[in-house]
PDB file of C-alpha atoms in Angstrom:
ATOM      1  CA  ASP A   1    -262.753 -99.708 -23.212  1.00 64.00           C
ATOM      2  CA  THR A   2    -259.228 -99.365 -21.848  1.00 69.00           C
ATOM      3  CA  GLU A   3    -258.966-102.696 -20.087  1.00 91.00           C
ATOM      4  CA  VAL A   4    -255.880-104.816 -19.740  1.00 97.00           C
ATOM      5  CA  THR A   5    -256.404-108.123 -17.941  1.00 97.00           C
ATOM      6  CA  GLN A   6    -253.820-110.240 -16.163  1.00 98.00           C
ATOM      7  CA  THR A   7    -253.879-113.749 -14.763  1.00 97.00           C
ATOM      8  CA  PRO A   8    -253.294-115.079 -12.243  1.00 97.00           C
ATOM      9  CA  LYS A   9    -253.894-112.400  -9.624  1.00 96.00           C
ATOM     10  CA  HIS A  10    -251.557-114.115  -7.161  1.00 97.00           C
ATOM     11  CA  LEU A  11    -248.819-116.705  -7.674  1.00 97.00           C
ATOM     12  CA  VAL A  12    -246.599-118.547  -5.214  1.00 96.00           C
ATOM     13  CA  MET A  13    -243.773-120.589  -6.657  1.00 94.00           C
ATOM     14  CA  GLY A  14    -240.644-122.381  -5.539  1.00 91.00           C
ATOM     15  CA  MET A  15    -237.228-121.610  -6.955  1.00 90.00           C
ATOM     16  CA  THR A  16    -237.284-124.760  -9.110  1.00 90.00           C
ATOM     17  CA  ASN A  17    -240.763-124.235 -10.545  1.00 91.00           C
ATOM     18  CA  LYS A  18    -241.781-123.076 -14.002  1.00 95.00           C
ATOM     19  CA  LYS A  19    -244.806-120.820 -14.244  1.00 96.00           C
ATOM     20  CA  SER A  20    -246.276-118.282 -16.641  1.00 97.00           C
ATOM     21  CA  LEU A  21    -248.021-114.946 -16.313  1.00 98.00           C
ATOM     22  CA  LYS A  22    -250.618-113.949 -18.879  1.00 98.00           C
ATOM     23  CA  CYS A  23    -251.734-110.548 -20.126  1.00 98.00           C
ATOM     24  CA  GLU A  24    -254.499-109.721 -22.598  1.00 98.00           C
ATOM     25  CA  GLN A  25    -255.831-106.558 -24.230  1.00 97.00           C
ATOM     26  CA  HIS A  26    -258.503-106.001 -26.854  1.00 92.00           C
ATOM     27  CA  MET A  27    -257.912-102.347 -27.621  1.00 93.00           C
ATOM     28  CA  GLY A  28    -256.050-103.052 -30.866  1.00 93.00           C
ATOM     29  CA  HIS A  29    -252.825-101.837 -29.282  1.00 94.00           C
ATOM     30  CA  ARG A  30    -249.627-102.920 -31.002  1.00 94.00           C
ATOM     31  CA  ALA A  31    -247.200-102.284 -28.131  1.00 95.00           C
ATOM     32  CA  MET A  32    -247.224-104.312 -24.932  1.00 96.00           C
ATOM     33  CA  TYR A  33    -244.983-103.982 -21.914  1.00 97.00           C
ATOM     34  CA  TRP A  34    -243.921-105.933 -18.830  1.00 98.00           C
ATOM     35  CA  TYR A  35    -243.019-104.024 -15.693  1.00 98.00           C
ATOM     36  CA  LYS A  36    -241.787-105.162 -12.293  1.00 98.00           C
ATOM     37  CA  GLN A  37    -242.813-103.212  -9.215  1.00 98.00           C
ATOM     38  CA  LYS A  38    -241.332-103.644  -5.765  1.00 97.00           C
ATOM     39  CA  ALA A  39    -243.139-102.348  -2.693  1.00 93.00           C
ATOM     40  CA  LYS A  40    -243.271 -98.565  -2.360  1.00 91.00           C
ATOM     41  CA  LYS A  41    -241.406 -98.072  -5.659  1.00 96.00           C
ATOM     42  CA  PRO A  42    -242.492 -97.026  -9.152  1.00 97.00           C
ATOM     43  CA  PRO A  43    -242.760 -99.685 -11.871  1.00 98.00           C
ATOM     44  CA  GLU A  44    -239.531-100.669 -13.655  1.00 97.00           C
ATOM     45  CA  LEU A  45    -239.682-101.544 -17.332  1.00 97.00           C
ATOM     46  CA  MET A  46    -238.599-105.071 -18.246  1.00 98.00           C
ATOM     47  CA  PHE A  47    -239.642-105.758 -21.852  1.00 97.00           C
ATOM     48  CA  VAL A  48    -241.408-104.060 -24.749  1.00 96.00           C
ATOM     49  CA  TYR A  49    -243.098-105.859 -27.619  1.00 96.00           C
ATOM     50  CA  SER A  50    -243.943-103.947 -30.756  1.00 94.00           C
ATOM     51  CA  TYR A  51    -246.086-105.595 -33.433  1.00 95.00           C
ATOM     52  CA  GLU A  52    -245.536-108.946 -31.727  1.00 95.00           C
ATOM     53  CA  LYS A  53    -241.758-108.675 -31.861  1.00 96.00           C
ATOM     54  CA  LEU A  54    -239.490-108.129 -28.877  1.00 96.00           C
ATOM     55  CA  SER A  55    -238.111-104.612 -29.249  1.00 95.00           C
ATOM     56  CA  ILE A  56    -236.681-103.825 -25.854  1.00 95.00           C
ATOM     57  CA  ASN A  57    -235.108-105.991 -23.154  1.00 95.00           C
ATOM     58  CA  GLU A  58    -233.989-103.846 -20.252  1.00 96.00           C
ATOM     59  CA  SER A  59    -231.156-106.225 -19.305  1.00 94.00           C
ATOM     60  CA  VAL A  60    -233.539-108.638 -17.634  1.00 97.00           C
ATOM     61  CA  PRO A  61    -232.098-111.985 -16.408  1.00 96.00           C
ATOM     62  CA  SER A  62    -232.818-114.950 -18.680  1.00 96.00           C
ATOM     63  CA  ARG A  63    -234.916-116.634 -16.000  1.00 96.00           C
ATOM     64  CA  PHE A  64    -237.642-114.266 -17.278  1.00 98.00           C
ATOM     65  CA  SER A  65    -238.729-115.157 -20.809  1.00 98.00           C
ATOM     66  CA  PRO A  66    -241.389-113.092 -22.575  1.00 98.00           C
ATOM     67  CA  GLU A  67    -243.570-114.295 -25.417  1.00 97.00           C
ATOM     68  CA  CYS A  68    -246.141-112.580 -27.626  1.00 97.00           C
ATOM     69  CA  PRO A  69    -248.292-115.254 -29.329  1.00 95.00           C
ATOM     70  CA  ASN A  70    -250.507-112.670 -31.054  1.00 93.00           C
ATOM     71  CA  SER A  71    -251.340-108.996 -30.998  1.00 91.00           C
ATOM     72  CA  SER A  72    -253.670-109.350 -27.995  1.00 96.00           C
ATOM     73  CA  LEU A  73    -251.685-111.663 -25.773  1.00 97.00           C
ATOM     74  CA  LEU A  74    -248.463-111.326 -23.835  1.00 98.00           C
ATOM     75  CA  ASN A  75    -246.921-113.988 -21.635  1.00 98.00           C
ATOM     76  CA  LEU A  76    -244.052-113.953 -19.181  1.00 98.00           C
ATOM     77  CA  HIS A  77    -242.499-117.343 -18.547  1.00 98.00           C
ATOM     78  CA  LEU A  78    -240.740-117.776 -15.228  1.00 97.00           C
ATOM     79  CA  HIS A  79    -238.097-120.375 -14.417  1.00 95.00           C
ATOM     80  CA  ALA A  80    -235.618-120.798 -11.572  1.00 94.00           C
ATOM     81  CA  LEU A  81    -236.585-117.521  -9.937  1.00 95.00           C
ATOM     82  CA  GLN A  82    -234.964-116.136  -6.816  1.00 95.00           C
ATOM     83  CA  PRO A  83    -236.734-114.803  -3.711  1.00 96.00           C
ATOM     84  CA  GLU A  84    -235.713-111.270  -4.716  1.00 96.00           C
ATOM     85  CA  ASP A  85    -237.883-111.659  -7.813  1.00 97.00           C
ATOM     86  CA  SER A  86    -240.940-111.482  -5.581  1.00 97.00           C
ATOM     87  CA  ALA A  87    -242.847-108.402  -6.731  1.00 97.00           C
ATOM     88  CA  LEU A  88    -245.948-107.135  -8.502  1.00 98.00           C
ATOM     89  CA  TYR A  89    -245.683-107.779 -12.229  1.00 98.00           C
ATOM     90  CA  LEU A  90    -247.621-105.323 -14.340  1.00 98.00           C
ATOM     91  CA  CYS A  91    -248.560-105.539 -17.971  1.00 98.00           C
ATOM     92  CA  ALA A  92    -249.340-102.440 -20.014  1.00 97.00           C
ATOM     93  CA  SER A  93    -250.280-101.651 -23.582  1.00 96.00           C
ATOM     94  CA  SER A  94    -250.294 -98.611 -25.844  1.00 94.00           C
ATOM     95  CA  GLN A  95    -251.287 -97.794 -29.406  1.00 92.00           C
ATOM     96  CA  ASP A  96    -247.684 -98.347 -30.426  1.00 88.00           C
ATOM     97  CA  MET A  97    -244.268 -97.813 -28.830  1.00 85.00           C
ATOM     98  CA  GLY A  98    -243.753 -94.375 -30.305  1.00 82.00           C
ATOM     99  CA  GLY A  99    -243.878 -92.762 -26.891  1.00 80.00           C
ATOM    100  CA  GLY A 100    -245.116 -89.209 -26.724  1.00 80.00           C
ATOM    101  CA  ILE A 101    -248.888 -89.068 -26.657  1.00 80.00           C
ATOM    102  CA  LYS A 102    -249.257 -92.845 -26.824  1.00 86.00           C
ATOM    103  CA  THR A 103    -250.795 -93.472 -23.412  1.00 92.00           C
ATOM    104  CA  GLN A 104    -249.888 -96.661 -21.587  1.00 95.00           C
ATOM    105  CA  TYR A 105    -252.777 -98.510 -19.936  1.00 95.00           C
ATOM    106  CA  PHE A 106    -251.954-100.915 -17.143  1.00 97.00           C
ATOM    107  CA  GLY A 107    -253.449-104.170 -15.958  1.00 97.00           C
ATOM    108  CA  PRO A 108    -254.196-105.093 -12.330  1.00 96.00           C
ATOM    109  CA  GLY A 109    -250.940-106.990 -11.953  1.00 97.00           C
ATOM    110  CA  THR A 110    -249.866-110.411 -10.732  1.00 98.00           C
ATOM    111  CA  ARG A 111    -248.412-110.521  -7.252  1.00 97.00           C
ATOM    112  CA  LEU A 112    -245.617-113.077  -7.284  1.00 97.00           C
ATOM    113  CA  LEU A 113    -244.040-114.664  -4.234  1.00 97.00           C
ATOM    114  CA  VAL A 114    -240.956-116.828  -4.721  1.00 96.00           C
ATOM    115  CA  LEU A 115    -240.150-119.158  -1.850  1.00 94.00           C
TER     116      LEU A 115
ATOM    117  CA  ALA B   1    -231.734 -86.640 -19.189  1.00 78.00           C
ATOM    118  CA  GLN B   2    -235.376 -86.446 -18.288  1.00 84.00           C
ATOM    119  CA  SER B   3    -236.481 -86.909 -14.692  1.00 92.00           C
ATOM    120  CA  VAL B   4    -239.575 -86.583 -12.544  1.00 96.00           C
ATOM    121  CA  THR B   5    -239.546 -85.446  -8.931  1.00 97.00           C
ATOM    122  CA  GLN B   6    -242.306 -86.012  -6.441  1.00 97.00           C
ATOM    123  CA  LEU B   7    -240.949 -84.319  -3.360  1.00 92.00           C
ATOM    124  CA  ASP B   8    -243.605 -85.547  -0.940  1.00 95.00           C
ATOM    125  CA  SER B   9    -243.349 -89.254  -0.203  1.00 96.00           C
ATOM    126  CA  GLN B  10    -246.478 -89.106   1.947  1.00 97.00           C
ATOM    127  CA  VAL B  11    -249.279 -86.577   2.301  1.00 98.00           C
ATOM    128  CA  PRO B  12    -251.668 -87.036   5.222  1.00 98.00           C
ATOM    129  CA  VAL B  13    -254.931 -85.108   5.002  1.00 98.00           C
ATOM    130  CA  PHE B  14    -258.310 -85.154   6.690  1.00 98.00           C
ATOM    131  CA  GLU B  15    -261.411 -86.232   4.839  1.00 98.00           C
ATOM    132  CA  GLU B  16    -263.154 -83.424   2.908  1.00 97.00           C
ATOM    133  CA  ALA B  17    -260.014 -81.243   2.994  1.00 98.00           C
ATOM    134  CA  PRO B  18    -258.337 -80.073  -0.235  1.00 98.00           C
ATOM    135  CA  VAL B  19    -255.095 -81.680  -1.346  1.00 98.00           C
ATOM    136  CA  GLU B  20    -252.260 -80.930  -3.746  1.00 98.00           C
ATOM    137  CA  LEU B  21    -249.684 -83.511  -4.796  1.00 98.00           C
ATOM    138  CA  ARG B  22    -246.616 -81.968  -6.326  1.00 98.00           C
ATOM    139  CA  CYS B  23    -244.799 -83.089  -9.450  1.00 98.00           C
ATOM    140  CA  ASN B  24    -241.863 -81.398 -11.140  1.00 97.00           C
ATOM    141  CA  TYR B  25    -240.055 -82.598 -14.206  1.00 95.00           C
ATOM    142  CA  SER B  26    -236.787 -81.912 -15.925  1.00 93.00           C
ATOM    143  CA  SER B  27    -236.516 -82.123 -19.694  1.00 87.00           C
ATOM    144  CA  SER B  28    -234.826 -80.334 -22.568  1.00 81.00           C
ATOM    145  CA  VAL B  29    -237.590 -81.371 -24.979  1.00 85.00           C
ATOM    146  CA  SER B  30    -241.357 -81.199 -24.990  1.00 86.00           C
ATOM    147  CA  VAL B  31    -242.996 -83.673 -22.677  1.00 89.00           C
ATOM    148  CA  TYR B  32    -246.379 -85.236 -22.149  1.00 93.00           C
ATOM    149  CA  LEU B  33    -247.526 -85.622 -18.564  1.00 95.00           C
ATOM    150  CA  PHE B  34    -249.563 -88.237 -16.751  1.00 96.00           C
ATOM    151  CA  TRP B  35    -250.873 -88.975 -13.300  1.00 98.00           C
ATOM    152  CA  TYR B  36    -251.586 -92.586 -12.364  1.00 98.00           C
ATOM    153  CA  VAL B  37    -253.202 -93.846  -9.164  1.00 98.00           C
ATOM    154  CA  GLN B  38    -252.504 -97.188  -7.550  1.00 97.00           C
ATOM    155  CA  TYR B  39    -254.963 -98.379  -4.925  1.00 96.00           C
ATOM    156  CA  PRO B  40    -253.720-100.986  -2.425  1.00 92.00           C
ATOM    157  CA  ASN B  41    -253.007-104.334  -4.081  1.00 88.00           C
ATOM    158  CA  GLN B  42    -254.030-103.092  -7.515  1.00 92.00           C
ATOM    159  CA  GLY B  43    -252.457-102.012 -10.800  1.00 94.00           C
ATOM    160  CA  LEU B  44    -252.006 -98.477 -12.091  1.00 96.00           C
ATOM    161  CA  GLN B  45    -255.049 -96.554 -13.255  1.00 96.00           C
ATOM    162  CA  LEU B  46    -254.764 -93.476 -15.446  1.00 96.00           C
ATOM    163  CA  LEU B  47    -256.139 -90.434 -13.584  1.00 97.00           C
ATOM    164  CA  LEU B  48    -255.471 -87.778 -16.197  1.00 96.00           C
ATOM    165  CA  LYS B  49    -253.019 -86.670 -18.843  1.00 95.00           C
ATOM    166  CA  TYR B  50    -251.737 -83.518 -20.483  1.00 94.00           C
ATOM    167  CA  LEU B  51    -250.911 -83.896 -24.164  1.00 91.00           C
ATOM    168  CA  SER B  52    -251.559 -80.393 -25.511  1.00 88.00           C
ATOM    169  CA  GLY B  53    -254.047 -77.527 -25.380  1.00 88.00           C
ATOM    170  CA  SER B  54    -255.563 -76.242 -22.167  1.00 91.00           C
ATOM    171  CA  THR B  55    -253.097 -76.369 -19.312  1.00 92.00           C
ATOM    172  CA  LEU B  56    -255.833 -77.283 -16.817  1.00 96.00           C
ATOM    173  CA  VAL B  57    -256.685 -80.928 -17.186  1.00 97.00           C
ATOM    174  CA  LYS B  58    -259.602 -82.647 -15.514  1.00 97.00           C
ATOM    175  CA  GLY B  59    -259.496 -86.328 -14.713  1.00 96.00           C
ATOM    176  CA  ILE B  60    -261.522 -89.026 -13.050  1.00 95.00           C
ATOM    177  CA  ASN B  61    -262.739 -88.999  -9.449  1.00 94.00           C
ATOM    178  CA  GLY B  62    -262.747 -85.189  -9.214  1.00 96.00           C
ATOM    179  CA  PHE B  63    -259.011 -84.737  -9.700  1.00 98.00           C
ATOM    180  CA  GLU B  64    -257.450 -82.042 -11.853  1.00 98.00           C
ATOM    181  CA  ALA B  65    -253.916 -80.964 -12.670  1.00 98.00           C
ATOM    182  CA  GLU B  66    -252.339 -77.873 -14.115  1.00 96.00           C
ATOM    183  CA  PHE B  67    -249.390 -77.898 -16.495  1.00 95.00           C
ATOM    184  CA  ASN B  68    -247.005 -75.020 -15.835  1.00 94.00           C
ATOM    185  CA  LYS B  69    -244.269 -74.947 -18.446  1.00 92.00           C
ATOM    186  CA  SER B  70    -242.288 -72.104 -16.885  1.00 92.00           C
ATOM    187  CA  GLN B  71    -242.123 -73.898 -13.549  1.00 94.00           C
ATOM    188  CA  THR B  72    -241.888 -77.353 -15.148  1.00 94.00           C
ATOM    189  CA  SER B  73    -244.632 -78.581 -12.865  1.00 96.00           C
ATOM    190  CA  PHE B  74    -247.768 -80.686 -13.130  1.00 97.00           C
ATOM    191  CA  HIS B  75    -249.365 -80.616  -9.689  1.00 98.00           C
ATOM    192  CA  LEU B  76    -252.421 -82.730  -8.936  1.00 98.00           C
ATOM    193  CA  ARG B  77    -255.298 -81.251  -6.945  1.00 98.00           C
ATOM    194  CA  LYS B  78    -258.626 -82.246  -5.487  1.00 98.00           C
ATOM    195  CA  PRO B  79    -260.867 -79.779  -3.630  1.00 98.00           C
ATOM    196  CA  SER B  80    -262.320 -82.323  -1.212  1.00 98.00           C
ATOM    197  CA  VAL B  81    -260.854 -85.787  -0.639  1.00 98.00           C
ATOM    198  CA  HIS B  82    -262.573 -88.967   0.473  1.00 97.00           C
ATOM    199  CA  ILE B  83    -261.295 -91.909   2.485  1.00 97.00           C
ATOM    200  CA  SER B  84    -261.408 -93.894  -0.750  1.00 96.00           C
ATOM    201  CA  ASP B  85    -258.753 -91.611  -2.290  1.00 98.00           C
ATOM    202  CA  THR B  86    -256.131 -93.207  -0.053  1.00 97.00           C
ATOM    203  CA  ALA B  87    -253.637 -94.609  -2.561  1.00 97.00           C
ATOM    204  CA  GLU B  88    -250.221 -94.173  -4.150  1.00 98.00           C
ATOM    205  CA  TYR B  89    -250.064 -91.515  -6.854  1.00 98.00           C
ATOM    206  CA  PHE B  90    -247.418 -91.564  -9.583  1.00 98.00           C
ATOM    207  CA  CYS B  91    -246.537 -88.687 -11.881  1.00 98.00           C
ATOM    208  CA  ALA B  92    -244.970 -89.718 -15.196  1.00 97.00           C
ATOM    209  CA  VAL B  93    -243.615 -88.095 -18.349  1.00 94.00           C
ATOM    210  CA  SER B  94    -243.090 -89.304 -21.880  1.00 92.00           C
ATOM    211  CA  MET B  95    -241.430 -87.791 -24.927  1.00 87.00           C
ATOM    212  CA  ASP B  96    -241.845 -88.125 -28.677  1.00 83.00           C
ATOM    213  CA  SER B  97    -238.313 -89.434 -28.976  1.00 78.00           C
ATOM    214  CA  SER B  98    -238.636 -92.323 -26.540  1.00 84.00           C
ATOM    215  CA  TYR B  99    -240.824 -95.314 -25.777  1.00 86.00           C
ATOM    216  CA  LYS B 100    -240.098 -94.892 -22.082  1.00 90.00           C
ATOM    217  CA  LEU B 101    -242.535 -93.674 -19.485  1.00 94.00           C
ATOM    218  CA  ILE B 102    -240.491 -92.018 -16.743  1.00 95.00           C
ATOM    219  CA  PHE B 103    -242.063 -92.254 -13.320  1.00 97.00           C
ATOM    220  CA  GLY B 104    -241.615 -90.190 -10.211  1.00 97.00           C
ATOM    221  CA  SER B 105    -241.021 -91.995  -6.939  1.00 97.00           C
ATOM    222  CA  GLY B 106    -244.673 -91.748  -5.942  1.00 98.00           C
ATOM    223  CA  THR B 107    -246.671 -89.952  -3.255  1.00 98.00           C
ATOM    224  CA  ARG B 108    -248.789 -91.825  -0.791  1.00 98.00           C
ATOM    225  CA  LEU B 109    -252.013 -89.940  -0.056  1.00 98.00           C
ATOM    226  CA  LEU B 110    -253.391 -90.934   3.317  1.00 98.00           C
ATOM    227  CA  VAL B 111    -256.888 -89.646   3.994  1.00 98.00           C
ATOM    228  CA  ARG B 112    -257.964 -89.732   7.626  1.00 97.00           C
ATOM    229  CA  PRO B 113    -261.529 -89.492   8.971  1.00 95.00           C
TER     230      PRO B 113
END
């Protein structure tokens, strides 16, 4: 089973709201990723967690706050977002973050609209 | 630096016709190659991957790709497409030395009846 699940599927929020995106995998993977994807573009890496610790932050604004409560779960907390943050947010996981042959498996995404 | 080029932003094709989606990469080190498909309003699904061994790789949904090291290419092919193959296709590369998955800009396959 190579399934990564994400909730919610859709989210509409105002610029003053606080919301969270959730990602879950049960493949025993120890690396989990957040990507942002704008329309007609490839995904852009935001964060990488390795063994539940934040390893990579690709200069993402602090209004995005990731959290990894355990090895299966990954959250992305959102606060004071801007309309330009509207996008598809994808979660992915891999065996570890060693790159190379370590295939990344993606979830279905959360489509976020910021009003 | 490593890069991935998908020259065709859109490929229109009639149903049951063959299709080839092109992918070229640039790298000074060994790479591993992937094709992902993204159906409308969905996430990315792994179609196939080349890690080592046979240069002809078969994937899901009747797709295959051939790794050509001398031409630094990893083109995706299907002998007969269906309407349901309409989607965005992303080629990607990874390397042993990096956690990053480097994506091409994507090719939209549009299958017409």
